[in-house]
Amino acid sequence: MPITGLLLGLLGLLPQVGSTPQSVPVQSAQIVATYPHDNRAFTEGLFWQDGYLYESTGELNRSGIRKVRLSDGKVMARVAVDPPFYGEGIAPWNGTILSLTWKNQIGFRWSKDFKRLGSFKYQGEGWALAADDKGGLIMSDGSPVLRFVDPANFTVKRRLTVTDGGRPVKMLNELEYVDGEILANIWLTDLIARIDPRDGHVIGWIDVSELHRQSGATEVNDVPNGIAWDAKKRRLFVTGKDWPYVFEIKAPKDAASSADAAVSTP
């Protein structure tokens, strides 16, 4: 998202973020590998499929969807999302790609080779999309409420309020479904929330501030945003807006297991 309302957003978010260390565990992201990334890709959405990263980018006149080779960051194919649309989150579904736009209340359906197949409508803003493990989609709009939607017609099947210690968590942005949890970048922070999809409570936090530091990104808008999960190889990828790198980090449950092993070692 752009910087609109930045100060108000930060003021509204600080109580939730500031309270997290006292409420649930905070894990520092453990870097496994680092890969090149286009530092002019204003990342809005990310997923992994069939050996490639699929990425959506935002900003007017820069919005688009691309297929990216992980090893060298080469863009293998792309399509523009032209004005007046501001590209947002993407997710795979049934051999297609679904993409959101920010304020237009319209999304698009694409073939895997980026031919536009159609469109769909939804209420409110569109921020992020993620496929769950039941054939559905999870959608964020910057509020504490996630929407579970039917990919066929985008009707809302369920709403889930995300809370930490009973307090709503604002600014939920890029999403990914990992090991039965919803991971969500919290806009304008270096935190990823681990959310229980049953009741919305935050199980824990992943601190990606070291990734942010290593990215060298200093602009206020160049924040962490982009989570992709390679379930077959258990690889979790994280990047940010206009970052020069994609980082592979340990999945939360793998990181927790390695931490437990380290603690129990004599």
Coordinates of C-alpha atoms in Angstrom, one line a residue:
M1 CA 0.0 0.0 0.0
P2 CA 1.1 3.6 -0.5
I3 CA 2.0 6.0 2.4
T4 CA -1.5 7.5 2.6
G5 CA -2.4 7.9 6.2
L6 CA 1.1 6.8 7.3
L7 CA 1.2 8.7 10.6
L8 CA -2.3 7.8 11.6
G9 CA -1.7 4.2 10.6
L10 CA 1.5 4.0 12.7
L11 CA -0.2 5.6 15.7
G12 CA -3.0 3.1 15.5
L13 CA -0.7 0.1 15.1
L14 CA 1.9 0.8 17.8
P15 CA -0.2 -0.4 20.8
Q16 CA -0.7 -3.8 19.2
V17 CA 2.9 -4.2 18.0
G18 CA 4.3 -2.9 21.2
S19 CA 2.3 -5.4 23.2
T20 CA 3.4 -8.5 21.3
P21 CA 6.6 -9.4 23.2
Q22 CA 4.6 -9.7 26.5
S23 CA 1.8 -11.8 25.0
V24 CA 3.1 -14.5 22.6
P25 CA 6.5 -15.8 21.5
V26 CA 8.6 -13.8 19.1
Q27 CA 11.0 -15.7 16.8
S28 CA 13.8 -14.0 14.9
A29 CA 13.8 -15.1 11.3
Q30 CA 16.5 -17.7 10.6
I31 CA 18.0 -17.1 7.2
V32 CA 18.7 -20.3 5.1
A33 CA 19.6 -18.7 1.7
T34 CA 19.5 -15.4 -0.2
Y35 CA 18.5 -14.9 -3.8
P36 CA 18.4 -11.9 -6.2
H37 CA 15.2 -9.9 -6.5
D38 CA 14.3 -6.9 -8.7
N39 CA 14.8 -3.9 -6.5
R40 CA 12.1 -2.0 -8.5
A41 CA 9.4 -4.6 -7.8
F42 CA 7.0 -3.0 -5.3
T43 CA 5.8 -6.4 -4.0
E44 CA 2.2 -6.8 -3.2
G45 CA 1.7 -10.5 -3.4
L46 CA 3.9 -13.7 -3.7
F47 CA 3.3 -17.4 -4.1
W48 CA 5.3 -20.5 -5.2
Q49 CA 4.1 -22.9 -7.8
D50 CA 5.7 -25.4 -10.2
G51 CA 9.3 -24.3 -9.4
Y52 CA 8.7 -20.6 -9.8
L53 CA 7.8 -17.5 -7.8
Y54 CA 4.7 -15.6 -8.9
E55 CA 4.7 -12.0 -7.8
S56 CA 2.4 -9.1 -8.1
T57 CA 3.6 -5.5 -8.0
G58 CA 1.8 -2.3 -7.1
E59 CA 1.9 1.4 -7.8
L60 CA 0.2 3.1 -10.7
N61 CA 1.9 2.5 -14.0
R62 CA 4.2 -0.1 -12.3
S63 CA 1.5 -2.7 -11.4
G64 CA 1.8 -6.1 -12.9
I65 CA 2.1 -9.9 -12.4
R66 CA 5.3 -11.8 -13.1
K67 CA 6.7 -15.3 -13.1
V68 CA 10.2 -15.2 -11.6
R69 CA 13.1 -17.7 -11.6
L70 CA 14.3 -18.0 -8.0
S71 CA 18.0 -18.7 -8.7
D72 CA 18.8 -15.4 -10.4
G73 CA 15.6 -13.4 -10.1
K74 CA 15.0 -13.4 -13.9
V75 CA 11.5 -12.5 -14.9
M76 CA 10.4 -15.3 -17.2
A77 CA 7.0 -13.7 -18.1
R78 CA 4.9 -10.8 -17.1
V79 CA 1.7 -8.8 -17.7
A80 CA 0.9 -5.2 -16.8
V81 CA -2.1 -4.2 -14.7
D82 CA -2.7 -0.8 -16.3
P83 CA -4.2 2.3 -14.7
P84 CA -6.6 3.1 -13.2
F85 CA -5.9 -0.2 -11.4
Y86 CA -3.4 -0.5 -8.6
G87 CA -2.2 -4.1 -8.4
E88 CA -2.5 -5.9 -5.1
G89 CA -2.4 -9.5 -3.9
I90 CA -2.5 -12.7 -6.0
A91 CA -3.2 -16.4 -5.3
P92 CA -3.4 -19.6 -7.4
W93 CA -6.7 -21.4 -7.9
N94 CA -7.7 -24.3 -10.2
G95 CA -4.9 -23.7 -12.7
T96 CA -5.5 -19.9 -12.8
I97 CA -4.2 -16.8 -11.0
L98 CA -6.5 -14.5 -9.2
S99 CA -5.4 -10.9 -8.6
L100 CA -6.8 -8.0 -6.5
T101 CA -6.8 -4.3 -7.0
W102 CA -6.6 -1.8 -4.2
K103 CA -9.6 0.5 -4.2
N104 CA -11.5 -0.4 -7.4
Q105 CA -13.4 -3.4 -5.8
I106 CA -12.5 -5.5 -8.8
G107 CA -10.2 -8.4 -9.4
F108 CA -9.0 -10.3 -12.4
R109 CA -8.6 -14.0 -13.4
W110 CA -5.6 -14.9 -15.5
S111 CA -4.3 -18.0 -17.2
K112 CA -0.9 -19.2 -16.1
D113 CA 0.6 -17.6 -19.2
F114 CA -1.0 -14.3 -18.1
K115 CA -4.0 -14.0 -20.5
R116 CA -6.9 -12.3 -18.9
L117 CA -9.8 -14.7 -18.5
G118 CA -12.3 -12.5 -16.7
S119 CA -13.0 -10.5 -13.6
F120 CA -14.8 -10.6 -10.3
K121 CA -16.1 -8.0 -7.7
Y122 CA -15.8 -7.7 -4.0
Q123 CA -16.6 -5.1 -1.3
G124 CA -14.0 -2.8 0.2
E125 CA -10.3 -2.6 -0.4
G126 CA -8.2 -5.5 -1.7
W127 CA -4.8 -6.0 -0.1
A128 CA -3.7 -9.7 -0.1
L129 CA -4.9 -13.2 -1.1
A130 CA -3.7 -16.6 -0.1
A131 CA -4.9 -20.1 -0.9
D132 CA -5.8 -22.2 2.1
D133 CA -5.7 -26.0 2.5
K134 CA -9.5 -26.5 1.7
G135 CA -9.6 -25.0 -1.8
G136 CA -10.6 -21.6 -0.7
L137 CA -9.0 -18.2 -0.5
I138 CA -8.2 -15.9 2.4
M139 CA -8.3 -12.1 1.8
S140 CA -7.0 -9.1 3.7
D141 CA -8.0 -5.5 3.4
G142 CA -5.8 -3.8 6.0
S143 CA -8.3 -4.2 8.8
P144 CA -8.1 -6.8 11.6
V145 CA -10.7 -8.9 9.8
L146 CA -9.7 -11.6 7.3
R147 CA -12.3 -12.8 4.8
F148 CA -12.5 -16.5 3.7
V149 CA -14.0 -16.3 0.1
D150 CA -15.2 -18.7 -2.5
P151 CA -12.8 -18.5 -5.4
A152 CA -15.5 -19.2 -7.9
N153 CA -17.7 -16.2 -7.2
F154 CA -15.9 -14.3 -4.4
T155 CA -18.8 -14.6 -1.9
V156 CA -17.7 -14.3 1.7
K157 CA -18.0 -17.7 3.5
R158 CA -16.5 -16.6 6.8
R159 CA -14.9 -13.6 8.6
L160 CA -12.1 -13.9 11.1
T161 CA -11.0 -11.2 13.5
V162 CA -7.3 -11.4 14.3
T163 CA -6.3 -10.7 17.9
D164 CA -3.3 -10.7 20.1
G165 CA -4.1 -10.9 23.8
G166 CA -7.7 -10.1 22.9
R167 CA -6.8 -6.9 21.1
P168 CA -7.4 -6.6 17.3
V169 CA -4.3 -6.6 15.1
K170 CA -4.5 -3.9 12.4
M171 CA -2.8 -3.6 9.1
L172 CA -2.9 -7.3 8.0
N173 CA -1.3 -7.4 4.6
E174 CA 0.4 -10.1 2.5
L175 CA -0.7 -13.6 3.5
E176 CA 0.4 -17.2 3.1
Y177 CA -1.0 -20.4 4.5
V178 CA 1.8 -22.5 6.1
D179 CA 1.5 -25.7 8.2
G180 CA -2.1 -25.0 9.2
E181 CA -1.3 -21.3 10.1
I182 CA -2.0 -18.1 8.4
L183 CA 1.2 -15.9 8.1
A184 CA 0.6 -12.2 7.6
N185 CA 2.9 -9.3 7.1
I186 CA 1.9 -6.4 9.3
W187 CA 2.1 -3.3 7.2
L188 CA 4.8 -0.8 8.2
T189 CA 6.4 -3.2 10.6
D190 CA 9.1 -5.9 10.6
L191 CA 6.7 -8.4 12.0
I192 CA 4.9 -11.4 10.5
A193 CA 1.9 -12.7 12.5
R194 CA 1.3 -16.4 12.9
I195 CA -2.5 -16.7 13.1
D196 CA -4.7 -19.6 14.1
P197 CA -7.3 -19.9 11.4
R198 CA -9.9 -21.4 13.7
D199 CA -10.3 -18.4 16.1
G200 CA -7.9 -15.7 14.8
H201 CA -5.6 -15.5 17.8
V202 CA -1.9 -14.8 17.2
I203 CA 0.1 -17.9 18.0
G204 CA 3.4 -16.1 17.7
W205 CA 5.4 -13.5 15.8
I206 CA 8.3 -13.7 13.3
D207 CA 10.7 -10.8 13.6
V208 CA 12.2 -10.1 10.1
S209 CA 14.1 -6.9 11.1
E210 CA 17.5 -8.5 10.3
L211 CA 16.2 -9.3 6.7
H212 CA 15.1 -5.6 6.4
R213 CA 18.6 -4.5 7.6
Q214 CA 20.4 -6.8 5.1
S215 CA 18.1 -5.6 2.3
G216 CA 19.6 -2.1 2.7
A217 CA 16.1 -0.6 2.2
T218 CA 15.8 2.8 3.8
E219 CA 12.7 4.4 2.2
V220 CA 9.7 4.5 4.5
N221 CA 7.6 2.5 2.0
D222 CA 10.2 -0.3 1.4
V223 CA 8.9 -2.6 4.1
P224 CA 8.7 -6.4 4.3
N225 CA 5.8 -7.6 2.1
G226 CA 5.7 -10.9 0.3
I227 CA 5.5 -14.5 1.7
A228 CA 5.7 -17.7 -0.4
W229 CA 5.7 -21.3 0.7
D230 CA 7.2 -24.3 -1.1
A231 CA 5.4 -27.0 0.8
K232 CA 7.2 -29.9 -1.0
K233 CA 10.7 -28.7 0.1
R234 CA 9.5 -26.8 3.2
R235 CA 11.0 -23.6 2.0
L236 CA 9.6 -20.3 3.2
F237 CA 10.4 -17.2 1.1
V238 CA 10.2 -13.6 2.3
T239 CA 10.9 -10.4 0.5
G240 CA 9.9 -6.7 0.6
K241 CA 8.9 -3.8 -1.5
D242 CA 11.8 -2.8 -3.8
W243 CA 14.2 -5.1 -1.9
P244 CA 17.2 -6.5 -3.8
Y245 CA 16.8 -9.9 -2.2
V246 CA 14.4 -12.8 -1.6
F247 CA 15.3 -14.5 1.7
E248 CA 14.6 -18.2 2.4
I249 CA 14.0 -18.5 6.1
K250 CA 13.1 -21.5 8.3
A251 CA 9.4 -22.2 8.6
P252 CA 8.1 -21.3 12.1
K253 CA 7.6 -24.8 13.2
D254 CA 11.0 -25.9 11.9
A255 CA 12.6 -22.9 13.6
A256 CA 10.8 -23.8 16.9
S257 CA 12.0 -27.4 16.6
S258 CA 15.6 -26.4 16.1
A259 CA 15.4 -23.9 19.0
D260 CA 14.0 -26.6 21.3
A261 CA 16.8 -29.0 20.2
A262 CA 19.4 -26.4 20.9
V263 CA 18.0 -25.8 24.4
S264 CA 17.9 -29.5 25.2
T265 CA 21.5 -30.1 24.1
P266 CA 23.8 -30.8 27.1

